[in-house]
mmCIF file of C-alpha atoms in Angstrom:
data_model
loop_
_atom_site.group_PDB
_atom_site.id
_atom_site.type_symbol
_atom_site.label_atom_id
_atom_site.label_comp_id
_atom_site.label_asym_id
_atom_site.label_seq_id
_atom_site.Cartn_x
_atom_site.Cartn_y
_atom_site.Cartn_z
ATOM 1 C CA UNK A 201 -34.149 62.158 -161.132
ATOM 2 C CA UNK A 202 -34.191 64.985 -163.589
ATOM 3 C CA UNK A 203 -36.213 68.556 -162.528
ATOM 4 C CA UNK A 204 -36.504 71.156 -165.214
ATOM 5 C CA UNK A 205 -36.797 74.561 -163.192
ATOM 6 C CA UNK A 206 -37.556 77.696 -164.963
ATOM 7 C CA UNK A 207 -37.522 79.998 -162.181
ATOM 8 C CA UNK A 208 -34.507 81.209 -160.430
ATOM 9 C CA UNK A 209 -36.080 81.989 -157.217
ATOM 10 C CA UNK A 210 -37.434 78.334 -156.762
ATOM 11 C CA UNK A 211 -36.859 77.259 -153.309
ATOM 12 C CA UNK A 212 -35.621 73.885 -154.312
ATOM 13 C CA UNK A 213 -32.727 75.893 -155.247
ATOM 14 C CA UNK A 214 -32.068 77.040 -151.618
ATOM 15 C CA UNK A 215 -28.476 75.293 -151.539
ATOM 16 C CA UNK A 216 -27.505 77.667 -154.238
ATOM 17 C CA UNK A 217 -28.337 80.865 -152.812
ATOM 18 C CA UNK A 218 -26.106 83.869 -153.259
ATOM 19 C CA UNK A 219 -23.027 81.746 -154.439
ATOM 20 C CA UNK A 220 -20.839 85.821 -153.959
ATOM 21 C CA UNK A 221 -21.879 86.449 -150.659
ATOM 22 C CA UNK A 222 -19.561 84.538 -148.883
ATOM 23 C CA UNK A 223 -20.469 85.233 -145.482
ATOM 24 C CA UNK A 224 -23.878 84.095 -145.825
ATOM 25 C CA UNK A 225 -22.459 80.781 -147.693
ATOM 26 C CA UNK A 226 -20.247 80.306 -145.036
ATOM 27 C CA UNK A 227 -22.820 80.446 -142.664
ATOM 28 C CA UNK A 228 -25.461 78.449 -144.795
ATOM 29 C CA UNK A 229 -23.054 75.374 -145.606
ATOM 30 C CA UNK A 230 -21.738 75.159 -141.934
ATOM 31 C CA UNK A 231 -25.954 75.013 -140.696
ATOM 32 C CA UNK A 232 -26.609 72.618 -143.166
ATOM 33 C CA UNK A 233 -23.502 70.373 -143.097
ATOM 34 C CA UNK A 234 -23.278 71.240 -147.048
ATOM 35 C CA UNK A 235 -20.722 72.318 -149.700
ATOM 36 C CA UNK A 236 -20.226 73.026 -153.404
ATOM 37 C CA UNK A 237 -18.453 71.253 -156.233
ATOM 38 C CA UNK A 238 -18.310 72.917 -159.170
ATOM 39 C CA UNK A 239 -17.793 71.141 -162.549
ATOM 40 C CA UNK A 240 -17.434 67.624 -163.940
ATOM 41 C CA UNK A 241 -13.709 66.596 -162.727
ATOM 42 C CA UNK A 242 -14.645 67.934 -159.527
ATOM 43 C CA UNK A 243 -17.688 66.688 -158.746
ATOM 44 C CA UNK A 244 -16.345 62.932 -160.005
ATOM 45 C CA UNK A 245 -13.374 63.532 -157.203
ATOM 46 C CA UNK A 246 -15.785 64.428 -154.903
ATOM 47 C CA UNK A 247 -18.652 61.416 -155.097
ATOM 48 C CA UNK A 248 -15.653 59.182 -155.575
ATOM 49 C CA UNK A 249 -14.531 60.628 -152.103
ATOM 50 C CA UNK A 250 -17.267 59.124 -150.756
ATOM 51 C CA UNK A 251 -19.583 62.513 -150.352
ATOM 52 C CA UNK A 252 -23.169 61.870 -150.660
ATOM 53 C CA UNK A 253 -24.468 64.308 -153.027
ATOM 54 C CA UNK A 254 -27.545 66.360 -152.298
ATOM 55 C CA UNK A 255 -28.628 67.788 -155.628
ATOM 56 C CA UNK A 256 -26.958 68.602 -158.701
ATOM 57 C CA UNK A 257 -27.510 71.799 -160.847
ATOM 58 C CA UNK A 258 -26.627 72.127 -164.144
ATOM 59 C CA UNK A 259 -27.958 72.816 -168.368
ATOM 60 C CA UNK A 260 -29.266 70.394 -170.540
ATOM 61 C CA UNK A 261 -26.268 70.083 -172.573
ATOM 62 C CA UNK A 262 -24.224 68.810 -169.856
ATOM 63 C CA UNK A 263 -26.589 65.890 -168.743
ATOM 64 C CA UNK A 264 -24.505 63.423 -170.897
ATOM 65 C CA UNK A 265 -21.259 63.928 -169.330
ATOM 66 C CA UNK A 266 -22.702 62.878 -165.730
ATOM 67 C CA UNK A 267 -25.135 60.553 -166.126
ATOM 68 C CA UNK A 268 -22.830 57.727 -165.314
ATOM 69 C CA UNK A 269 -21.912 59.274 -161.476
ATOM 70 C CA UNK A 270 -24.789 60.742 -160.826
ATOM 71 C CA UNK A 271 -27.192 57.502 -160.156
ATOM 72 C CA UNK A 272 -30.649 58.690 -158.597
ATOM 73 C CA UNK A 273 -29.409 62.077 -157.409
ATOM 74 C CA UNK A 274 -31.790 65.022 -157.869
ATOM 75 C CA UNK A 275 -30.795 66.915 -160.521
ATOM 76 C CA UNK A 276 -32.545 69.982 -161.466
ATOM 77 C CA UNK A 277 -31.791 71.089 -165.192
ATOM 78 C CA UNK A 278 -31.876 75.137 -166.062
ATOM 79 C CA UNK A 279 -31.378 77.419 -168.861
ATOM 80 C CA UNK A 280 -27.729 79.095 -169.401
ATOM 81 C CA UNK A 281 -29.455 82.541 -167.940
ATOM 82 C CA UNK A 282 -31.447 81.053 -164.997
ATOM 83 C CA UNK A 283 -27.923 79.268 -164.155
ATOM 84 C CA UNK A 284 -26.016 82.662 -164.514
ATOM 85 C CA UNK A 285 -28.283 84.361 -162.514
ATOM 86 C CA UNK A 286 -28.479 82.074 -159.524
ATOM 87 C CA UNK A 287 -24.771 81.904 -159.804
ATOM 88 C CA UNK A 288 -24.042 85.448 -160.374
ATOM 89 C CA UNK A 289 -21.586 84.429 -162.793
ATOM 90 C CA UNK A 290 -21.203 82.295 -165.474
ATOM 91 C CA UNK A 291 -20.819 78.711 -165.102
ATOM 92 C CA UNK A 292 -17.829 77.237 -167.342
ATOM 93 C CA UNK A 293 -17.685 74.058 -166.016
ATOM 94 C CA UNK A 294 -20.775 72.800 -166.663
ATOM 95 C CA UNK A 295 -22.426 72.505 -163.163
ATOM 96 C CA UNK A 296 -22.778 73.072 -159.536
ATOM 97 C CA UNK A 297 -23.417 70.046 -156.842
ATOM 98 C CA UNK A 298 -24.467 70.140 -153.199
ATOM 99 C CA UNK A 299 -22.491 67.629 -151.531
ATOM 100 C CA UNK A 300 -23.296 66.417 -147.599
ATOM 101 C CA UNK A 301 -20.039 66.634 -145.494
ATOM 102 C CA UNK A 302 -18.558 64.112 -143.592
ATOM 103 C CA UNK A 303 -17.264 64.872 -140.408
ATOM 104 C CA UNK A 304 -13.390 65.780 -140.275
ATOM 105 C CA UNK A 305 -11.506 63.258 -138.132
ATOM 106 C CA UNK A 306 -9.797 64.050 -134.947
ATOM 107 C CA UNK A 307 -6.227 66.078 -135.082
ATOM 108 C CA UNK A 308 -4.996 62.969 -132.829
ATOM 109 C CA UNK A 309 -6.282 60.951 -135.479
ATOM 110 C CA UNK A 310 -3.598 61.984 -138.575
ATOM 111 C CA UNK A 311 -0.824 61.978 -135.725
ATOM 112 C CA UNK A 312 -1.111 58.687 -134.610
ATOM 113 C CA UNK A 313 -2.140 57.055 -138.023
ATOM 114 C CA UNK A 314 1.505 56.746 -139.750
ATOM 115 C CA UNK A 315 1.672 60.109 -141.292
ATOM 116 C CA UNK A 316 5.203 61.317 -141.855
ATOM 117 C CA UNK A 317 4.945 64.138 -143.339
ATOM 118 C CA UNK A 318 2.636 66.991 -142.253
ATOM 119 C CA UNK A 319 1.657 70.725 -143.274
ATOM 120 C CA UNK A 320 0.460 72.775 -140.632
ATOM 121 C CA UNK A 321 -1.151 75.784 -141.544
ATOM 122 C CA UNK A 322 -1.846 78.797 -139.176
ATOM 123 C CA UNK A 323 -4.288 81.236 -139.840
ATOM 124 C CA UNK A 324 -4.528 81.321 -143.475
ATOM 125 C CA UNK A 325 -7.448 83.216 -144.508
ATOM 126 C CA UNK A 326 -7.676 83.214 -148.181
ATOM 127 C CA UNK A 327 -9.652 80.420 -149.606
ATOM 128 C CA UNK A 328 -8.062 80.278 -153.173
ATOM 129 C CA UNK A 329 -4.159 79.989 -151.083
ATOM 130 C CA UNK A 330 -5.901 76.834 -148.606
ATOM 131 C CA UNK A 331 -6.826 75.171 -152.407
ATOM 132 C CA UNK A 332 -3.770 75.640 -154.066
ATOM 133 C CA UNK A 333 -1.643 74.980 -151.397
ATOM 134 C CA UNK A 334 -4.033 71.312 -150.796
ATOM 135 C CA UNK A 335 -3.347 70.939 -154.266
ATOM 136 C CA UNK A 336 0.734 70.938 -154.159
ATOM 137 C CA UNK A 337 0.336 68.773 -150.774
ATOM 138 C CA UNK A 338 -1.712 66.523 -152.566
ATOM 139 C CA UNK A 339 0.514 66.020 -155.549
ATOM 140 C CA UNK A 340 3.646 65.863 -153.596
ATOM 141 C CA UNK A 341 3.027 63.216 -151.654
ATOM 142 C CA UNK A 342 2.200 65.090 -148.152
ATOM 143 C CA UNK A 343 0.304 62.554 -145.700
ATOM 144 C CA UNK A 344 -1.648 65.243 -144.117
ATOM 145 C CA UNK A 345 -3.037 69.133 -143.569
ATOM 146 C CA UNK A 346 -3.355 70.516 -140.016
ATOM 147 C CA UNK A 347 -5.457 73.791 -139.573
ATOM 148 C CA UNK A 348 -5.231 76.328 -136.955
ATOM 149 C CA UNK A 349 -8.801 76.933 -135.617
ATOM 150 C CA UNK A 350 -8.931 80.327 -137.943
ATOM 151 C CA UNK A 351 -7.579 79.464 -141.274
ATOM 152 C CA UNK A 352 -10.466 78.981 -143.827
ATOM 153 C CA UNK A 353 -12.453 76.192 -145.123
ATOM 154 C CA UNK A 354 -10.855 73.865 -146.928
ATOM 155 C CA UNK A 355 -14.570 72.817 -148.645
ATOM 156 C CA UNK A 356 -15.653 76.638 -149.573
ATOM 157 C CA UNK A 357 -16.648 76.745 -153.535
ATOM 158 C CA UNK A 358 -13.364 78.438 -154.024
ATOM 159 C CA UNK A 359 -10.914 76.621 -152.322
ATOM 160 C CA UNK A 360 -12.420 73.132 -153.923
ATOM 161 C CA UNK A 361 -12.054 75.023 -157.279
ATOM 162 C CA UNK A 362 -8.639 75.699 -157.081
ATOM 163 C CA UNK A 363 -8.004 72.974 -155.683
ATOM 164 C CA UNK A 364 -9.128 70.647 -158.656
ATOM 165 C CA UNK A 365 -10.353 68.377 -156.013
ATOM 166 C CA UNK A 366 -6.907 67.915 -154.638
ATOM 167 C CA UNK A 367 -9.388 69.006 -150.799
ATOM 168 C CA UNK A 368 -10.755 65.059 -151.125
ATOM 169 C CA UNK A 369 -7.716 63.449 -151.586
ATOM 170 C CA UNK A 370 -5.121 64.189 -148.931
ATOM 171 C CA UNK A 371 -6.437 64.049 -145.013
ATOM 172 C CA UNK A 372 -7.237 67.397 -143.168
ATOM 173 C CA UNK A 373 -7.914 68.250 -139.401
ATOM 174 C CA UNK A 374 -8.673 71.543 -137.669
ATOM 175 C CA UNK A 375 -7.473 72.010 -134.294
ATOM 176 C CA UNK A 376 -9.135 73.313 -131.135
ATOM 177 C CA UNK A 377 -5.986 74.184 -129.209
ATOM 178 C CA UNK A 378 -3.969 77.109 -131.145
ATOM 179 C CA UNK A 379 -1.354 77.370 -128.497
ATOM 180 C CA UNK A 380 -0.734 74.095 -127.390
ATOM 181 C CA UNK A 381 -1.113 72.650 -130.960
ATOM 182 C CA UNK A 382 2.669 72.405 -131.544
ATOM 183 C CA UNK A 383 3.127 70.372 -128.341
ATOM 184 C CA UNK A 384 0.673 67.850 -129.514
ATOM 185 C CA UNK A 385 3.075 67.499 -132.108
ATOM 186 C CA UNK A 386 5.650 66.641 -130.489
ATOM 187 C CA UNK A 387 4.309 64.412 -128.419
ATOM 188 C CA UNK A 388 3.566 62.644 -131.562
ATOM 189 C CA UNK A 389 7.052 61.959 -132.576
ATOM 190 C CA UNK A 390 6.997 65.297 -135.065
ATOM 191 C CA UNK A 391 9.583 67.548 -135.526
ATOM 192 C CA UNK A 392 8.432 70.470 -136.129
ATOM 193 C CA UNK A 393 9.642 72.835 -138.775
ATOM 194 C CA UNK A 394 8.775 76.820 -138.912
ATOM 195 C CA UNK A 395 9.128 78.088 -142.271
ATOM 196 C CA UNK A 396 10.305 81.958 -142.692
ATOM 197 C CA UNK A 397 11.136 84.203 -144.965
ATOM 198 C CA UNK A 398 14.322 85.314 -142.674
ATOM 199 C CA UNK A 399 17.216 84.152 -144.569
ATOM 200 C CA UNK A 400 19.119 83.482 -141.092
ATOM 201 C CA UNK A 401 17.360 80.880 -140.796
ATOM 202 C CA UNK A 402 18.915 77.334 -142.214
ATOM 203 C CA UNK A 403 17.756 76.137 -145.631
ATOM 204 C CA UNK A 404 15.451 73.696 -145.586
ATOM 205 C CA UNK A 405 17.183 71.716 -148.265
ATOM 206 C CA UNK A 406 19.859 71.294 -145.845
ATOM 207 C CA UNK A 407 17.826 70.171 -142.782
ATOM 208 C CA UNK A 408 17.998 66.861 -141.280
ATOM 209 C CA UNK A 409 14.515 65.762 -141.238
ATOM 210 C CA UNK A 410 12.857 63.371 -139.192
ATOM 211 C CA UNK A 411 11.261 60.326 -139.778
ATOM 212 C CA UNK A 412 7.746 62.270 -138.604
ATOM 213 C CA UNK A 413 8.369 66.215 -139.744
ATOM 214 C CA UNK A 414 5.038 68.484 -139.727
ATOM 215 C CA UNK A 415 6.223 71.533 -141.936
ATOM 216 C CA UNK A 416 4.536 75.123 -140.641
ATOM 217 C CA UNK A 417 3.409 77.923 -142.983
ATOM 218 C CA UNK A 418 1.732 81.119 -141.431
ATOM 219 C CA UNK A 419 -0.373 83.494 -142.821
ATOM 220 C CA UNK A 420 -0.678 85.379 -146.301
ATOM 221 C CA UNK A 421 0.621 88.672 -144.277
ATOM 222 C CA UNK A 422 2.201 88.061 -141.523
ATOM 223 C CA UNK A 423 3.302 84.751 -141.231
ATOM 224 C CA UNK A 424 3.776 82.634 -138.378
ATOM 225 C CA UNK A 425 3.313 83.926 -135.164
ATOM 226 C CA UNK A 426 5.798 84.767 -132.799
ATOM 227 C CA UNK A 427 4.805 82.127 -130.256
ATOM 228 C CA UNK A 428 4.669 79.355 -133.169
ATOM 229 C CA UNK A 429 8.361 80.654 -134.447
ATOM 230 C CA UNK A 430 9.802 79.960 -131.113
ATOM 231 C CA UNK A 431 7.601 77.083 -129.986
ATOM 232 C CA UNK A 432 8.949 74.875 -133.286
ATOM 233 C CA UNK A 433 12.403 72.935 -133.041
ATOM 234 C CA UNK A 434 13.876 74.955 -135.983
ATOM 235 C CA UNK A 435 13.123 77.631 -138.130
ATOM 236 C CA UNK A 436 13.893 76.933 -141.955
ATOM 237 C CA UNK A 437 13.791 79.073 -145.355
ATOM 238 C CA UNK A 438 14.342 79.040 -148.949
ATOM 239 C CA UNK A 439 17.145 79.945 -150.142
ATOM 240 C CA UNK A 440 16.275 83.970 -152.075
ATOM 241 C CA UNK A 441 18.918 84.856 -154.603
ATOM 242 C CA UNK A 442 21.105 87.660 -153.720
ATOM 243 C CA UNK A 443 20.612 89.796 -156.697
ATOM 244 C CA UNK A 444 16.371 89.354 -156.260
ATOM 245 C CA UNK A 445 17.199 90.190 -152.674
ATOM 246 C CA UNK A 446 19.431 93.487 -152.849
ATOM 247 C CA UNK A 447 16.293 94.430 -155.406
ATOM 248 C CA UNK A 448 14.050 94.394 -152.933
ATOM 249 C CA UNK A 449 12.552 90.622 -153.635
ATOM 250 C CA UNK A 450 12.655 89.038 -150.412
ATOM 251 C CA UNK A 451 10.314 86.633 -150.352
ATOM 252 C CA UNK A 452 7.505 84.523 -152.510
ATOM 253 C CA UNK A 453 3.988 84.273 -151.853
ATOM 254 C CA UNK A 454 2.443 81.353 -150.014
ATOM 255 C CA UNK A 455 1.359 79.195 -152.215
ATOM 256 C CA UNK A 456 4.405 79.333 -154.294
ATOM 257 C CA UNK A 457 6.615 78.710 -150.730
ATOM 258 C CA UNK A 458 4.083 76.125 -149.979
ATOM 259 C CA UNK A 459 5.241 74.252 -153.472
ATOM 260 C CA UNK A 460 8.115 74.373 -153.063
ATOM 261 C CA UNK A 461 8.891 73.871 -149.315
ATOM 262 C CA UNK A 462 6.457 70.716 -150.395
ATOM 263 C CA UNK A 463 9.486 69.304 -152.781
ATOM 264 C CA UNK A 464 11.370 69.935 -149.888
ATOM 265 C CA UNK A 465 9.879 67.717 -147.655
ATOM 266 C CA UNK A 466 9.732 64.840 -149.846
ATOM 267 C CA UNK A 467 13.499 64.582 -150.573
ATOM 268 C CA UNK A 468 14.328 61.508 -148.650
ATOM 269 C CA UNK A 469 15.164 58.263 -150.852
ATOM 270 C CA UNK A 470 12.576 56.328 -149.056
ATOM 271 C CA UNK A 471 9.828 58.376 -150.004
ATOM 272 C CA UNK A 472 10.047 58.976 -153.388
ATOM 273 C CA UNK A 473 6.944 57.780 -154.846
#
């Protein structure tokens, strides 16, 4: 059902309120169980995940290229400026969609459903690191995300973005138990794996992994916590080169150890595709 708005400030547009102010979006999707997609690949991955869409908002000249997805969604249809100034910035990708959310399963759930091979993410805080880092998980081959209780929201506009969608296709669970989190693990059948940037520590191309392994990455500062470091069974790095290292290069950013320590995981024979 198409809705031509001309005014910016129309309160069918509420969904789309001050898309830069990302503590009131935080706080507006979370009270009204919503989130954004934003452009046509997206928005595909996400209906074809099974989210119900709310409302879609978008310019004429993009109607064609979702009619065929969009069924009889609400779509309200603006002018390039009324979509730039809701948005506060300009729109490349054609369109924005309110999606419904579906409630995350249970963190006992992914550990007793067959998963062998787990990321477990503590306390990252930057949404465009959670999407990239869903997106390498994704493509690798990684059963499963874990979230501490304060890492950020997988389904924030950004994180989706970076993500290319990647957020819909591999299965996520927050925690509620920070410090006892690893034990649940365990418990499982996991072995747990803390990656660091301390070269001591063995290579994780050399490690013996498990049948189960969940694979631990701490945050964009600091890393993993103390308590995590010595609650896992071993703590494993990537190998630095000596000559980046006596430069003063000792260590990549998240997302690209995330990648990589991704490849890692998936070495085994018996995974491989």
């Amino acid at each position: 059902m198409l809705e031509y708005v001309t005014d910016a400030d129309d309160p069918r547009l509420t969904d789309y309120t001050r898309l830069r102010d990302m503590e009131l979006r935080k706080s507006l999707e979370a009270s009204r169980g919503l989130f954004l997609a934003e452009g046509e690949k997206v928005i595909r991955r996400a209906i074809g995940a099974g989210y119900p869409i709310r409302s879609v908002l978008t310019m004429p000249r993009w109607l064609a290229s979702l009619e065929d997805v969009l069924g009889d969604a609400t779509v309200y249809v603006v002018s390039d400026e009324i979509m730039s100034g809701i948005a506060g910035f300009q729109v490349h990708r054609g369109a924005l969609a309110s999606m419904e959310r579906l409630p995350l399963p249970a963190v006992d759930t992914l550990l007793k459903g067959g998963a062998g091979r787990l990321l477990v993410l503590e306390d990252l805080v930057d949404h465009s690191n959670i999407g990239a880092i869903f997106r390498s998980a994704a493509a690798l081959g990684v059963d499963g995300v874990l979230l501490s209780p304060r890492c950020a929201d997988p389904l924030y506009r950004r994180a989706v973005k970076v993500s290319m969608g990647a957020v819909f296709s591999i299965p996520y669970a927050r925690m509620d138990d920070w410090f006892g989190g690893l034990a649940r693990l365990r418990e499982a059948g996991f072995q747990t794996l803390a990656l660091t940037p301390d070269q001591t520590a063995t290579p994780l191309d050399v490690v013996e992994l498990a049948d189960r392994v969940a694979l631990l990455l701490g945050s964009e500062g600091d890393g993993l916590s103390s308590h995590w470091l010595h609650e896992a069974d071993q703590a494993v790095c990537i190998p630095m080169s000596a000559a980046a290292m006596a430069a003063g290069v000792d260590s990549l950013n998240v997302v690209a150890a995330a990648a990589i320590a991704c490849h890692g995981l998936m070495r085994s024979a018996d995974r491989v595709g």
